[in-house]
Coordinates of N, CA, C and O in Angstrom, one line a residue:
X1 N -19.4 -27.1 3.3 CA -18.7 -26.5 4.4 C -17.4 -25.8 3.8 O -16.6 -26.5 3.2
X2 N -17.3 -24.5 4.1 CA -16.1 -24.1 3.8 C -14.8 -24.8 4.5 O -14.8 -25.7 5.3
X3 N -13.3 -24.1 3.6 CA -12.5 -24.5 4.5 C -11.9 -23.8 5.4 O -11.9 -22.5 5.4
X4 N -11.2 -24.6 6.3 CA -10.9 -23.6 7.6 C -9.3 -23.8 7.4 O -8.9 -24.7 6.7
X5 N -8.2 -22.5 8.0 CA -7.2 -22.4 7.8 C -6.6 -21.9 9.0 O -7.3 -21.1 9.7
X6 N -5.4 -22.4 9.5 CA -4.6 -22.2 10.8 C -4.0 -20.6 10.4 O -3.9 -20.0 9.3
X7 N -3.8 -20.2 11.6 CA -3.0 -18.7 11.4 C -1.7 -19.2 10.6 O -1.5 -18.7 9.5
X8 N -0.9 -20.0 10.9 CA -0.2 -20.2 10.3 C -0.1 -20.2 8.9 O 0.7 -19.5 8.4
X9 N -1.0 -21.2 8.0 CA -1.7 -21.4 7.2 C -1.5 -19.5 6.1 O -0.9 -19.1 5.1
X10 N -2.6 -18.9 7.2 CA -3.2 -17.7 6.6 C -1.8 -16.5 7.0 O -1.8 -15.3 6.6
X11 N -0.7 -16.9 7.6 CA 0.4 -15.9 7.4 C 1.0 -16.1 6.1 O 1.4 -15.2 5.4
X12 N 1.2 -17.4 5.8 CA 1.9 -18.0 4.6 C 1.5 -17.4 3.3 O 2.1 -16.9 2.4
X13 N -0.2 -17.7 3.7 CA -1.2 -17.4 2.2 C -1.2 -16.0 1.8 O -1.3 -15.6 0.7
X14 N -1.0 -15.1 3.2 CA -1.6 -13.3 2.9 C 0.3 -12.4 2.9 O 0.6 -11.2 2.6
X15 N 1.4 -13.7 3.5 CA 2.6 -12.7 3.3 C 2.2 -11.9 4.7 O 2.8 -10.9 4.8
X16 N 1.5 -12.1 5.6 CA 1.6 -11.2 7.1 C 2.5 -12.1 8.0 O 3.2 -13.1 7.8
X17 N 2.4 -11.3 9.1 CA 3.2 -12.5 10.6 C 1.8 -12.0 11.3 O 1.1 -11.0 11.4
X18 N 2.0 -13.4 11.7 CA 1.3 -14.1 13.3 C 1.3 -12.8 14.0 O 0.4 -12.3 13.4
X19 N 1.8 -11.9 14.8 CA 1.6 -11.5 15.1 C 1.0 -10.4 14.6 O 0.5 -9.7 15.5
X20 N 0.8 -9.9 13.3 CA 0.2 -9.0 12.6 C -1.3 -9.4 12.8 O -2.0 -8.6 13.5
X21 N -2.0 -10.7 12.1 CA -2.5 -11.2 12.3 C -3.2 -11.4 13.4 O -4.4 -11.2 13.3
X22 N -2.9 -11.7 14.4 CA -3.0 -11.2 16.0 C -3.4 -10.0 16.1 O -4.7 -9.9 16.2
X23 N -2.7 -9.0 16.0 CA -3.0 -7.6 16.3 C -4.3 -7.4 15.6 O -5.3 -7.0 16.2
X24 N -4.2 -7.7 14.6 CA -5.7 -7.3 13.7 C -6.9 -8.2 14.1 O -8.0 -7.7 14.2
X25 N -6.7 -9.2 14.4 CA -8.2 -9.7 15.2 C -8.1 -9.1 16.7 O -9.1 -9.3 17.4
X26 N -7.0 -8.4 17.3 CA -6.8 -8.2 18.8 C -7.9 -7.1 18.8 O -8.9 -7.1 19.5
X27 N -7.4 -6.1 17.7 CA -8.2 -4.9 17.2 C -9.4 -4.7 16.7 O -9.6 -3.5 16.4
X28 N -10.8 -6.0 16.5 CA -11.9 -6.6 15.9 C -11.6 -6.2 14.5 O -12.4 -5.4 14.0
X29 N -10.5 -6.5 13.7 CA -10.2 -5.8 12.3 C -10.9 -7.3 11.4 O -11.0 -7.2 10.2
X30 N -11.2 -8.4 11.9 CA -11.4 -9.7 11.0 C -12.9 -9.7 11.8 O -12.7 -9.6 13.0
X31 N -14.4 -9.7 11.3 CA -15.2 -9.9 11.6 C -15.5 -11.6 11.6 O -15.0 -12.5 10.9
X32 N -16.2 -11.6 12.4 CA -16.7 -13.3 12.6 C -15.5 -14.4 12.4 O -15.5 -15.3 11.7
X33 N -14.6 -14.0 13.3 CA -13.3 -14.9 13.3 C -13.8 -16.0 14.3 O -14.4 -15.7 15.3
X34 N -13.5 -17.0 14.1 CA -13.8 -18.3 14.8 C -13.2 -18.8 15.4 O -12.3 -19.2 14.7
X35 N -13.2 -19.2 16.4 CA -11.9 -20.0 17.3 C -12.2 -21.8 17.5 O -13.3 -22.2 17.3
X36 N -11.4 -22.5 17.9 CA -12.2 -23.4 18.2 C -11.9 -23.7 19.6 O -11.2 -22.9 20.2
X37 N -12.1 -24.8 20.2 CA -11.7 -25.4 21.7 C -10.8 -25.0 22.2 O -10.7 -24.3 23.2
X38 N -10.0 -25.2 21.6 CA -8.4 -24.8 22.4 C -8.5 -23.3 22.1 O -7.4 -22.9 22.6
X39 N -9.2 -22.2 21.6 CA -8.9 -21.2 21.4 C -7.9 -20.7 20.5 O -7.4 -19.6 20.6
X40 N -7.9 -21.8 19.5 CA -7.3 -21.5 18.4 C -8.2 -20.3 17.2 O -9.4 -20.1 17.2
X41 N -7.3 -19.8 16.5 CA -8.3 -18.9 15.3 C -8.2 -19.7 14.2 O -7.3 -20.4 13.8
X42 N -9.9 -19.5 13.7 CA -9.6 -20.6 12.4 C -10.2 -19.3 11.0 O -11.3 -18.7 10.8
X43 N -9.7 -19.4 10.7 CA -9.6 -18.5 9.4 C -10.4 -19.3 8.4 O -10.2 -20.5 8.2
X44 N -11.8 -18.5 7.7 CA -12.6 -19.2 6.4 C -12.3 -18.3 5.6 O -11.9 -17.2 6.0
X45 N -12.5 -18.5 4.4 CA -12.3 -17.5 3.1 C -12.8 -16.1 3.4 O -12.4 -15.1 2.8
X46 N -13.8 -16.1 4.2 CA -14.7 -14.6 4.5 C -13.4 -13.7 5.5 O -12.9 -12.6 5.1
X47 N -13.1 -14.3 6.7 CA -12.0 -14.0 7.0 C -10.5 -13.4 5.8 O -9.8 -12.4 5.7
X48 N -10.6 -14.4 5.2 CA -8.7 -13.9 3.9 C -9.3 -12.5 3.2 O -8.6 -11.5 2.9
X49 N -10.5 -12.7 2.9 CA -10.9 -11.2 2.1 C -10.9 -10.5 3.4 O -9.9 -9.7 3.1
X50 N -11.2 -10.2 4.4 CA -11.3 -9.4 5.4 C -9.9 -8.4 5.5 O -9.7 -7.2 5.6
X51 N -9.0 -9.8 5.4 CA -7.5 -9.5 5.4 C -6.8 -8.8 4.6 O -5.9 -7.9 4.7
X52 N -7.5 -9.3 4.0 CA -6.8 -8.6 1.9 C -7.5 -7.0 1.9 O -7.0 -6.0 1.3
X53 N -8.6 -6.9 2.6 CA -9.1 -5.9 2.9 C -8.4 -4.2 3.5 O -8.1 -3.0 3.4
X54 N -8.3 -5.6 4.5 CA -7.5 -4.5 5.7 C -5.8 -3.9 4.8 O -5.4 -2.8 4.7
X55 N -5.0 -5.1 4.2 CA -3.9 -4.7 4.0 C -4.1 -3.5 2.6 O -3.2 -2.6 2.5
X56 N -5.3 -3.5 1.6 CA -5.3 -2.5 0.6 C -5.9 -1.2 1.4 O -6.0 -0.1 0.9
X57 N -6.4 -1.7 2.8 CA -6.8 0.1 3.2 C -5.2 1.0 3.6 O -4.7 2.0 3.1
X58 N -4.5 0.0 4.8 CA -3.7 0.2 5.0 C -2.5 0.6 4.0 O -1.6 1.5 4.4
X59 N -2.4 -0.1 2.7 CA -1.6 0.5 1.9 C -2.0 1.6 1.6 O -1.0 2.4 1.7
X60 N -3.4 2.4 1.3 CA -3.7 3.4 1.2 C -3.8 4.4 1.9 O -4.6 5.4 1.8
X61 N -2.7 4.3 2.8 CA -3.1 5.1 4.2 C -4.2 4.9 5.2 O -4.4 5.7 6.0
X62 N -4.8 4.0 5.1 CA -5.8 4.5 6.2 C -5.3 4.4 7.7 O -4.2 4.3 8.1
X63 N -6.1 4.4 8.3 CA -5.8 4.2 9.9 C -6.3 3.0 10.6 O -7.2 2.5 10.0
X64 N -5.8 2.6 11.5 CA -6.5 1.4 11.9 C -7.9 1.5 12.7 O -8.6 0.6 13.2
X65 N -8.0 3.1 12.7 CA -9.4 2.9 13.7 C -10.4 3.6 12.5 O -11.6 3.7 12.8
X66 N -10.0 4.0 11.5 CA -10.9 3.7 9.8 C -11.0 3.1 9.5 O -12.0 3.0 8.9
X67 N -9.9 1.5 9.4 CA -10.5 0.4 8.7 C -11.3 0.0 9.9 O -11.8 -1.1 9.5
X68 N -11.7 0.2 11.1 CA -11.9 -0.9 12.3 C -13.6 -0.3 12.2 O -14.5 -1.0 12.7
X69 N -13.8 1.4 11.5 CA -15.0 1.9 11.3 C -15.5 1.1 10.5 O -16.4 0.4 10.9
X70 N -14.8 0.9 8.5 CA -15.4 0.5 7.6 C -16.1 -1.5 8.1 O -17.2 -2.0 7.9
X71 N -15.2 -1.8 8.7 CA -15.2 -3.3 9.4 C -16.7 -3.6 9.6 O -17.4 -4.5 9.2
X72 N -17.0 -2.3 10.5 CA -17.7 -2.7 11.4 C -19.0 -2.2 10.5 O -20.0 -2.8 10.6
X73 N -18.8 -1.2 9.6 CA -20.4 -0.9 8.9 C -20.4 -2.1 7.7 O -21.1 -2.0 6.7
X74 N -19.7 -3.2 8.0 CA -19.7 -4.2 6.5 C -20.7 -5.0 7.6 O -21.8 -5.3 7.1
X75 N -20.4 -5.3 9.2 CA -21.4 -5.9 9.8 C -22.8 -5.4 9.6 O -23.7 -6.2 9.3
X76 N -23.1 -3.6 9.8 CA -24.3 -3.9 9.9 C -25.1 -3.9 8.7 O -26.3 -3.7 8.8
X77 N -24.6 -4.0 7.5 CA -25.3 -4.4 6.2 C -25.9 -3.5 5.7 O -25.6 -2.5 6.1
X78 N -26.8 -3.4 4.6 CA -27.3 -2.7 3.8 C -27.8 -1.1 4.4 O -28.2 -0.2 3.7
X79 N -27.7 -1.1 5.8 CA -27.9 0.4 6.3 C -26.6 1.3 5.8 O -26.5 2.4 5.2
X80 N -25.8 0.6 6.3 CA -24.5 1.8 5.8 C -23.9 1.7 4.2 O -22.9 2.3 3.9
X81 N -24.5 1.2 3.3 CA -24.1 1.3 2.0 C -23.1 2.0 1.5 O -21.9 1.8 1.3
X82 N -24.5 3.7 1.2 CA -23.7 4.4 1.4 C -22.8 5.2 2.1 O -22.2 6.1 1.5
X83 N -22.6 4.8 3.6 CA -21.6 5.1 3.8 C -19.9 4.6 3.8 O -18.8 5.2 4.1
X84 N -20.5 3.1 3.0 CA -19.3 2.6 2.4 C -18.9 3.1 1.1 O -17.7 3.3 0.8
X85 N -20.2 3.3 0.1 CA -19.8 4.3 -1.0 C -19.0 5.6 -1.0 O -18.2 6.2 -1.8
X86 N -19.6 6.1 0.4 CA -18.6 7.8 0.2 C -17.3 7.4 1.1 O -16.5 8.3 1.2
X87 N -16.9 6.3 1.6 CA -15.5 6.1 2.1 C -14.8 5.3 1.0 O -13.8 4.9 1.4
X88 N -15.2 5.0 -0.2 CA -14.1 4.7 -0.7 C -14.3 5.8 -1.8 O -13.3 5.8 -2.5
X89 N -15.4 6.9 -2.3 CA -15.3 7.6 -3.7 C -13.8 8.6 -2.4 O -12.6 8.8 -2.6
X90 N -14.4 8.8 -1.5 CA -13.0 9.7 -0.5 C -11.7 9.1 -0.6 O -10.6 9.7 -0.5
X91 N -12.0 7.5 -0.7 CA -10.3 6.7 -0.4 C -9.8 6.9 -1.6 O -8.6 6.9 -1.7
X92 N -10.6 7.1 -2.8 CA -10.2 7.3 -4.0 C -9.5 8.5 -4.6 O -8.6 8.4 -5.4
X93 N -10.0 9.7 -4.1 CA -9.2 10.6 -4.2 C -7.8 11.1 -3.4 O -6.9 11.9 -3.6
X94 N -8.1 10.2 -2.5 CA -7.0 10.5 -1.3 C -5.5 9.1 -2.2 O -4.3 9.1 -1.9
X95 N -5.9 8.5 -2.8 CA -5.2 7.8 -3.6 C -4.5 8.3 -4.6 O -3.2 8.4 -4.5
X96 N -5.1 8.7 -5.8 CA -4.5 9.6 -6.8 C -3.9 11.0 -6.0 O -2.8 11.3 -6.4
X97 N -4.2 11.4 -5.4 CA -3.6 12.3 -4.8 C -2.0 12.0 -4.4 O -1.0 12.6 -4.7
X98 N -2.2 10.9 -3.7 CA -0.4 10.4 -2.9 C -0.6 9.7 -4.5 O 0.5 9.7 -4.9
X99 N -1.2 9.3 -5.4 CA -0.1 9.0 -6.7 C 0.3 9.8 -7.5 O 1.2 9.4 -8.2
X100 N 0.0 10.9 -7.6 CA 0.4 12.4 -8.0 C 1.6 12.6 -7.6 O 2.5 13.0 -8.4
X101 N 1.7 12.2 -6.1 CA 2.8 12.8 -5.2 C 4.1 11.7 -5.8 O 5.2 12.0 -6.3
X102 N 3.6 10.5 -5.7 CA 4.5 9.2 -6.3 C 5.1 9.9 -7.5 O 6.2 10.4 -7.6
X103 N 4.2 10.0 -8.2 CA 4.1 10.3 -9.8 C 5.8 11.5 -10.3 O 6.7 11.4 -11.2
X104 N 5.4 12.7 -9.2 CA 6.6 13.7 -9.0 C 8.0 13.5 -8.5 O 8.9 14.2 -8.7
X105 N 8.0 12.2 -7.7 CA 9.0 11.9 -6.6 C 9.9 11.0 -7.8 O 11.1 11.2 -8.0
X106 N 8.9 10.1 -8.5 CA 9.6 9.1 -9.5 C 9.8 10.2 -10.8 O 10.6 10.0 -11.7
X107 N 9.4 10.7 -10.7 CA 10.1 12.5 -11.9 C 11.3 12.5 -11.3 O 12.3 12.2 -11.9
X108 N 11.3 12.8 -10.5 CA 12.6 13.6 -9.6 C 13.6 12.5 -9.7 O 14.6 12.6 -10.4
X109 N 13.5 11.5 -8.9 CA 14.7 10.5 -9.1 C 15.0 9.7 -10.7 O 16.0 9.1 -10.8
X110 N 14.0 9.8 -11.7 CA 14.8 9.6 -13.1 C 15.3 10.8 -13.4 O 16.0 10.7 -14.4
X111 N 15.2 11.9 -13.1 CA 15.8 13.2 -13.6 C 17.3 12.9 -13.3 O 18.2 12.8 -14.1
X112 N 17.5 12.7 -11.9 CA 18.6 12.2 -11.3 C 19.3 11.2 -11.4 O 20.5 11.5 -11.2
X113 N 19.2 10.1 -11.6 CA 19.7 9.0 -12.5 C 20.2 9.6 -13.9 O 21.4 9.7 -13.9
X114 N 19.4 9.9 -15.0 CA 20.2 10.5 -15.8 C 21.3 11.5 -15.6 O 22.4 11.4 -16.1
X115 N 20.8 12.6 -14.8 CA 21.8 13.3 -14.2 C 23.2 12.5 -14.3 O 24.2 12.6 -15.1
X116 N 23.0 11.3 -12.8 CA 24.4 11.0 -12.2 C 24.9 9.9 -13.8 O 26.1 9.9 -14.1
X117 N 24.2 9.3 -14.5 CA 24.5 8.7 -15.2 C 25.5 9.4 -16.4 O 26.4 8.8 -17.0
X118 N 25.1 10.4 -16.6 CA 26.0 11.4 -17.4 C 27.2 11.5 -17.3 O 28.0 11.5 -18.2
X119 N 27.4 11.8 -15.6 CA 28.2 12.8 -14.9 C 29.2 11.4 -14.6 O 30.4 11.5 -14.6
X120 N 28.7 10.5 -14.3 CA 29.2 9.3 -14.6 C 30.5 8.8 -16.0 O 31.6 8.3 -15.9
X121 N 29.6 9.2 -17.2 CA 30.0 8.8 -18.2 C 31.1 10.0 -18.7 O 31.8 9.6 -19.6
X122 N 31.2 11.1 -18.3 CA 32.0 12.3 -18.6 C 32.8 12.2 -17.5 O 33.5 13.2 -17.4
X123 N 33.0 11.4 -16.3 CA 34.1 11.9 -15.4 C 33.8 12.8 -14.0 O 34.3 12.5 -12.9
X124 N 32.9 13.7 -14.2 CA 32.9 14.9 -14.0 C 31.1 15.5 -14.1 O 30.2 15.3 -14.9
X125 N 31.2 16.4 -12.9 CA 29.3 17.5 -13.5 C 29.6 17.9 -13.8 O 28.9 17.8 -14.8
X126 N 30.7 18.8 -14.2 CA 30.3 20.3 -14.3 C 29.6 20.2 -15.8 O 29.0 21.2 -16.2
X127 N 29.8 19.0 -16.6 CA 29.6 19.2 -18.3 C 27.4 19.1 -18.0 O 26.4 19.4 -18.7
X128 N 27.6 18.3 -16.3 CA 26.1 18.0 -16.5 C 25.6 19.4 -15.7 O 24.4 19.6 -16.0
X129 N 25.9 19.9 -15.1 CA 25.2 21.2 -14.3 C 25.7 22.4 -15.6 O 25.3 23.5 -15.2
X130 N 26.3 22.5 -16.8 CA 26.4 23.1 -17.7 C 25.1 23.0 -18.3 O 24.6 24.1 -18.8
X131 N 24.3 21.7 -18.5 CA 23.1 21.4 -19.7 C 24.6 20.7 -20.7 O 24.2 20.4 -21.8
X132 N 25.6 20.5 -20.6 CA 25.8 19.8 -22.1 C 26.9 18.7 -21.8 O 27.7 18.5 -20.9
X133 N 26.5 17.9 -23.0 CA 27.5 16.3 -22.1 C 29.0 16.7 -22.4 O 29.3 17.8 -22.9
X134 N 29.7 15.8 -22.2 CA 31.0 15.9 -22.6 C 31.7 15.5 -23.6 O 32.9 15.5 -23.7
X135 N 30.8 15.0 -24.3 CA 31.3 14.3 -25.9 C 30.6 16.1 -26.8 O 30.5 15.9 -28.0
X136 N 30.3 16.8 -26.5 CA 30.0 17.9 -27.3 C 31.3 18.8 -26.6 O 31.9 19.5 -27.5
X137 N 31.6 18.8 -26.1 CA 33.2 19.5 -25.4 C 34.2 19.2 -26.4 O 34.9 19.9 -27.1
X138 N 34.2 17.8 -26.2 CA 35.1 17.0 -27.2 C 35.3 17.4 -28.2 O 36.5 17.7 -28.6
X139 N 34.2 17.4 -29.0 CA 33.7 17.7 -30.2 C 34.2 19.3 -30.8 O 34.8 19.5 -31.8
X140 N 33.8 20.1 -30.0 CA 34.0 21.2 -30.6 C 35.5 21.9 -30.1 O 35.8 23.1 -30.4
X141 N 35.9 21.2 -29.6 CA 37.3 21.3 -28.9 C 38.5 20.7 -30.5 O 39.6 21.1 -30.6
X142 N 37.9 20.0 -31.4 CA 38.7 19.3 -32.4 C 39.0 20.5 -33.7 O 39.7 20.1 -34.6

């Protein structure tokens, strides 16, 4: 018998809140979630991957009514395959894509860091919006 885990439990283990948690089984985003008597949710390992699921679509942009699509073609099994194949060779390009975009953004702010680090170390930009530091000022000033 697998083991069963309290929301509580499963906010602790996945780093979500209860109410996130909530919202996503509110939304059928956890397939075959189980409750028991009191109407508690009891979380099994098939459930945590479900989870872990949902939070790497969501990092990747997706939407909650795309992951709630993919969810639901993991229910009906081997018919939608490939339609699970061409939603992620798609999630894949849509990935590298915003890491491209990352990729330029983190260009941009080390460009800038050295920038202000310069401009830092000389006092002053103008030696850094010149192109030349201020120990070559110095220098050819002697």
């Amino acid at each position: 018998m697998s083991k069963s885990y309290s929301i509580g439990e499963v906010a602790t283990m996945t780093n979500l809140s209860i109410p996130t948690i909530r919202y996503y089984d509110k939304e059928g985003l956890i397939p075959e979630l189980k409750k028991d008597a009191s109407g508690a949710r009891c979380f099994d390992d098939q459930n945590l991957g479900a989870l872990e699921m949902i939070e790497c679509l969501k990092t990747a942009g997706m939407s909650i009514k795309d992951i709630k699509t993919f969810m639901q073609w993991n229910l009906e099994g081997d018919t939608t395959l490939k339609k699970r194949r061409d939603f992620f060779d798609h999630l894949h390009v849509t990935v590298l894509a915003q890491m491209a975009d990352l990729q330029r953004t983190l260009d941009k702010i080390e460009y800038k860091q050295g920038y202000y680090r310069q401009a830092v170390a000389d006092g002053t930009e103008k030696y850094v919006k010149a192109g030349i530091r201020h120990s070559q000022v110095v220098a050819t000033d002697r």
